[in-house]
Short mmCIF file of C-alpha atoms in Angstrom, two decimals:
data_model
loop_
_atom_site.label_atom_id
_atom_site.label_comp_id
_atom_site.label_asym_id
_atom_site.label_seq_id
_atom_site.Cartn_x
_atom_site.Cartn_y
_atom_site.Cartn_z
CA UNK A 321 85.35 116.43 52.13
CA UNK A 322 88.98 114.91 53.51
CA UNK A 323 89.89 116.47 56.47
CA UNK A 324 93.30 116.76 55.45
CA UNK A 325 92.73 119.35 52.69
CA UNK A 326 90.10 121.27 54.99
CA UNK A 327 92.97 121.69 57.12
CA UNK A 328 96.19 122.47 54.86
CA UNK A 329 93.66 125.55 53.42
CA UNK A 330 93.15 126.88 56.78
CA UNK A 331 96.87 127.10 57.92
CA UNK A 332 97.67 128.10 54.21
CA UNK A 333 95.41 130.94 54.31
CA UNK A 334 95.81 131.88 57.73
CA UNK A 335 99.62 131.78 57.41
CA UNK A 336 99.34 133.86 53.98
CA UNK A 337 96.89 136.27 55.69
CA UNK A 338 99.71 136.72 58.54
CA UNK A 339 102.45 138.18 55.88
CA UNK A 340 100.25 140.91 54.78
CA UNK A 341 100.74 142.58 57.90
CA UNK A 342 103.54 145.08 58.39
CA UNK A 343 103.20 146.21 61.27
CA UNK A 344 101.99 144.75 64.64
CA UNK A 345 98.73 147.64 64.69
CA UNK A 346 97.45 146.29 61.58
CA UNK A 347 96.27 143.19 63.12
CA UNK A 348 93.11 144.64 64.66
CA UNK A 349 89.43 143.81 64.09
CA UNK A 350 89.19 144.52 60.68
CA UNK A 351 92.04 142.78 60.01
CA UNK A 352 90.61 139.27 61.94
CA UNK A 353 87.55 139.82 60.03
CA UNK A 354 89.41 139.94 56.51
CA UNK A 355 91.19 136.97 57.11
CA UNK A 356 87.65 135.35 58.56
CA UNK A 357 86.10 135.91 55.54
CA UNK A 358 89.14 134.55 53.49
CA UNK A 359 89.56 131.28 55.56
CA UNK A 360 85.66 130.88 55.43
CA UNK A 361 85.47 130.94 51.85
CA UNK A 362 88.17 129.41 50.67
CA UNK A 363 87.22 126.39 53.24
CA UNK A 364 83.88 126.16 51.51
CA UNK A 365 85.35 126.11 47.98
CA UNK A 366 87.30 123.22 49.24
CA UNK A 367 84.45 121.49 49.94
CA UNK A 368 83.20 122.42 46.23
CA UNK A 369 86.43 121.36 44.59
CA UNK A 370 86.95 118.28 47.14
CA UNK A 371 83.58 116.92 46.21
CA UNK A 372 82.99 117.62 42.82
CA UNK A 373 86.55 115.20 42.09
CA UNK A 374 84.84 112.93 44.29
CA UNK A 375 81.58 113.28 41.99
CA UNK A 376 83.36 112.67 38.75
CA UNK A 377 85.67 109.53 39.92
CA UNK A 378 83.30 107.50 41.85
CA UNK A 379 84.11 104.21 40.10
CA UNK A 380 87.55 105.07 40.29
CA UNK A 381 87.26 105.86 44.09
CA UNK A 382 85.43 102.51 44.89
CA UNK A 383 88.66 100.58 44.18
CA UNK A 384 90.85 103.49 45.53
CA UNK A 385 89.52 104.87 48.47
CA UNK A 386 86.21 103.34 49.12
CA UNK A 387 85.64 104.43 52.29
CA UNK A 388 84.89 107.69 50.66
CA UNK A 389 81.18 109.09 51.43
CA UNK A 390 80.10 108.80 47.71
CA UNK A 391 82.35 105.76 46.65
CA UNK A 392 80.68 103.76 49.53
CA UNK A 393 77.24 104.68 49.27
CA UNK A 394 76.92 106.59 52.23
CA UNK A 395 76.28 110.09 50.43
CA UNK A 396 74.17 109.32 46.99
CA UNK A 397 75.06 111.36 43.97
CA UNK A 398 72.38 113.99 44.08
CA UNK A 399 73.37 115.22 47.81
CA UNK A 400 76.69 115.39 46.93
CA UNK A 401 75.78 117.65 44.37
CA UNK A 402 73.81 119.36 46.53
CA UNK A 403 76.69 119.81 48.92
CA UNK A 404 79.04 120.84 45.88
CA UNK A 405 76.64 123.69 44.29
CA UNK A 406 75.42 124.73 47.86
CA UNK A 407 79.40 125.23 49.16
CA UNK A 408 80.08 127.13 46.17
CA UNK A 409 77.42 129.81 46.28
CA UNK A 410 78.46 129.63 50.06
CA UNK A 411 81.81 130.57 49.01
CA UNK A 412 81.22 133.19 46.38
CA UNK A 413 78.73 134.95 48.37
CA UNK A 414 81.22 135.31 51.24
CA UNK A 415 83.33 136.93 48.57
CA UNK A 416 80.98 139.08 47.25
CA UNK A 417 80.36 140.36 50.64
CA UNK A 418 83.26 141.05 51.55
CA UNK A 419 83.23 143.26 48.51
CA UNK A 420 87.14 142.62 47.77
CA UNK A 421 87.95 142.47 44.07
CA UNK A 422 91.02 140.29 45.03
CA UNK A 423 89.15 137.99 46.51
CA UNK A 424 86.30 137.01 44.36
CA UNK A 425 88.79 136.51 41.53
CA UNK A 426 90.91 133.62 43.69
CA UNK A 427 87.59 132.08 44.19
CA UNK A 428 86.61 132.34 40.98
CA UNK A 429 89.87 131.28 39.14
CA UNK A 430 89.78 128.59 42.28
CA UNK A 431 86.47 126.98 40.69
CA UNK A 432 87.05 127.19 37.03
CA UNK A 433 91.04 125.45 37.51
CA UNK A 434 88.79 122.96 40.40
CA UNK A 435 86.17 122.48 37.20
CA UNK A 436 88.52 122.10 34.83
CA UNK A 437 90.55 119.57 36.48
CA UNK A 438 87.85 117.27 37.33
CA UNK A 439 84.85 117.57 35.27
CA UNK A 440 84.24 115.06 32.30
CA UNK A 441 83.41 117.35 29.83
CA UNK A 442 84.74 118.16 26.22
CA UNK A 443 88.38 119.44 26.60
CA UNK A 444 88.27 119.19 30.05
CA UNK A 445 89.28 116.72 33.09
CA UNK A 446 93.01 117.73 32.69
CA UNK A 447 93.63 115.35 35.48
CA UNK A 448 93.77 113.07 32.65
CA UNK A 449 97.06 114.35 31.51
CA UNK A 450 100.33 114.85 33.38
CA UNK A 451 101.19 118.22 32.66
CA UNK A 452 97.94 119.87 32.75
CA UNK A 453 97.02 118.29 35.89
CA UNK A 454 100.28 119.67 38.00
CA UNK A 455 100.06 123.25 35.95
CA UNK A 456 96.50 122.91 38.35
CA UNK A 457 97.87 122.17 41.57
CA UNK A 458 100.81 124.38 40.80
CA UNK A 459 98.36 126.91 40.04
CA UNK A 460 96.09 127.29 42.80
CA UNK A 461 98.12 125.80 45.65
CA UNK A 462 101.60 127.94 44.58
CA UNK A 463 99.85 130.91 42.44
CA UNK A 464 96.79 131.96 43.54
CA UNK A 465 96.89 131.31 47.23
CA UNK A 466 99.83 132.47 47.57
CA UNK A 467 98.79 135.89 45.51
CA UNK A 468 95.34 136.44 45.71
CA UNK A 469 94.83 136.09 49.47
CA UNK A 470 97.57 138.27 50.03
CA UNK A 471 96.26 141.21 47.60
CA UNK A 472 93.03 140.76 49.60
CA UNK A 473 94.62 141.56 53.10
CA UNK A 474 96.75 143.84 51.64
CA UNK A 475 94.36 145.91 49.42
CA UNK A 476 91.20 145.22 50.39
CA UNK A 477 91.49 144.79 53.72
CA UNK A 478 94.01 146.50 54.82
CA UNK A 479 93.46 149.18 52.11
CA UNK A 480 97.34 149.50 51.19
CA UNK A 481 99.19 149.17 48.11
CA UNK A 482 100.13 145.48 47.25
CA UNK A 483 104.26 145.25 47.39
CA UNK A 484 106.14 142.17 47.04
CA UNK A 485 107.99 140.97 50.19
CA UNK A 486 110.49 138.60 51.03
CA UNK A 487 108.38 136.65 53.26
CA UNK A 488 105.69 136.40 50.48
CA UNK A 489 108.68 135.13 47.98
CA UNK A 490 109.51 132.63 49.98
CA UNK A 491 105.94 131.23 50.69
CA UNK A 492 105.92 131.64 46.88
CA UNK A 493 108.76 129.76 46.25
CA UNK A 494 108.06 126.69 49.25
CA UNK A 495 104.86 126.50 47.61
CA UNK A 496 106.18 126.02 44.08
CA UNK A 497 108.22 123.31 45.23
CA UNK A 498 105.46 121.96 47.56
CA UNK A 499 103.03 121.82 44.73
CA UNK A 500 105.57 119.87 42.38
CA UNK A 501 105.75 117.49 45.06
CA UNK A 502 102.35 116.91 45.22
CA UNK A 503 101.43 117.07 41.76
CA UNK A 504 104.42 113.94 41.33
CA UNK A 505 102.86 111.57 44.13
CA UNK A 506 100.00 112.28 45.51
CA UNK A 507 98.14 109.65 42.79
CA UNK A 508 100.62 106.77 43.38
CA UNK A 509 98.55 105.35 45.76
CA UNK A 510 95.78 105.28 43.08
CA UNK A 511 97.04 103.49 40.27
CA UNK A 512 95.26 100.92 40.22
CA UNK A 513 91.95 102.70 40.17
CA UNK A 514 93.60 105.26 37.67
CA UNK A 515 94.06 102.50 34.87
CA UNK A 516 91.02 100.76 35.17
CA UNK A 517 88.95 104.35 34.50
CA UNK A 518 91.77 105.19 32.22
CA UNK A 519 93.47 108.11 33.94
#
């Protein structure tokens, strides 16, 4: 996977994990072990989304970025998708372990939007088209981060009722803006891959 997105998921979940708590005894070893779990498997279904882009744009990546594992022949196709399926049974199993509702739905929803986005399948690979691509990033990065690893600390976890606060508006809200940013130029660097495949 890039190291840059392992990293932006851990400090996004670890900082959305954070706002749950309301009061300085809740962080205790339940608490570390929720937010384990949550950084654990979201960081694995990076590695799912992360790779299965990387599966579906491999031409596109060896005039792009070709110094990616796939795109340069270090990684062939079937152990990348070995990697992909393997992280994201990884992933849902840590969910379903953790036995928090909450949880297995961001993964889930994670997936389908990471599926949807990339795969080159019948009314899919909305990366394809402008708006559908950044309702995607908007989506996961903004939405269900933001949300659904905050319901898990809150309810599952931490076993209280889930309450809008201002600190988890304003993550909200960065994140909105964030996510349009990204959505706008994180391709430009890829254009001329993107026209060549058609994207």
């Amino acid at each position: 996977t890039r190291p840059h997105t392992m990293f932006g998921t851990a400090v996004s979940i670890s900082s959305v994990s954070l706002l749950a708590l309301r009061d300085v005894s809740d962080f205790n070893v339940k608490f570390v072990i929720g937010a384990l779990a949550a950084i654990s498997s979201a960081l694995a279904m990076n590695i799912t989304i992360v790779g299965l882009n990387q599966l579906y744009d491999i031409e596109i990546d060896k005039v792009n970025k070709p110094y990616l594992p796939l795109a340069s022949g270090e990684f062939s196709v079937f152990t990348g998708q070995v990697i992909v399926v393997a992280s994201a049974l990884i992933s849902l199993a840590i969910g379903y372990g953790s036995k928090s509702l909450p949880l297995m739905q961001t993964l889930f929803t994670s997936l389908v939007l990471g599926i949807a986005y990339s795969a080159d399948l019948p009314f899919l690979r909305w990366k394809r088209f402008p708006f559908l691509a950044a309702m995607c990033i908007l989506a996961v990065r903004a939405v269900i981060v933001q949300l659904g690893f905050f319901s898990h600390m809150t309810v599952s976890v931490m076993q209280l009722d889930f309450q809008w606060t201002n600190s988890l508006a304003f993550g909200t809200a960065f994140m909105v803006l964030f996510s349009v940013v990204i959505a706008l130029f994180k391709d430009l660097p890829d254009i001329l891959g993107d026209k060549k495949a058609g994207v």
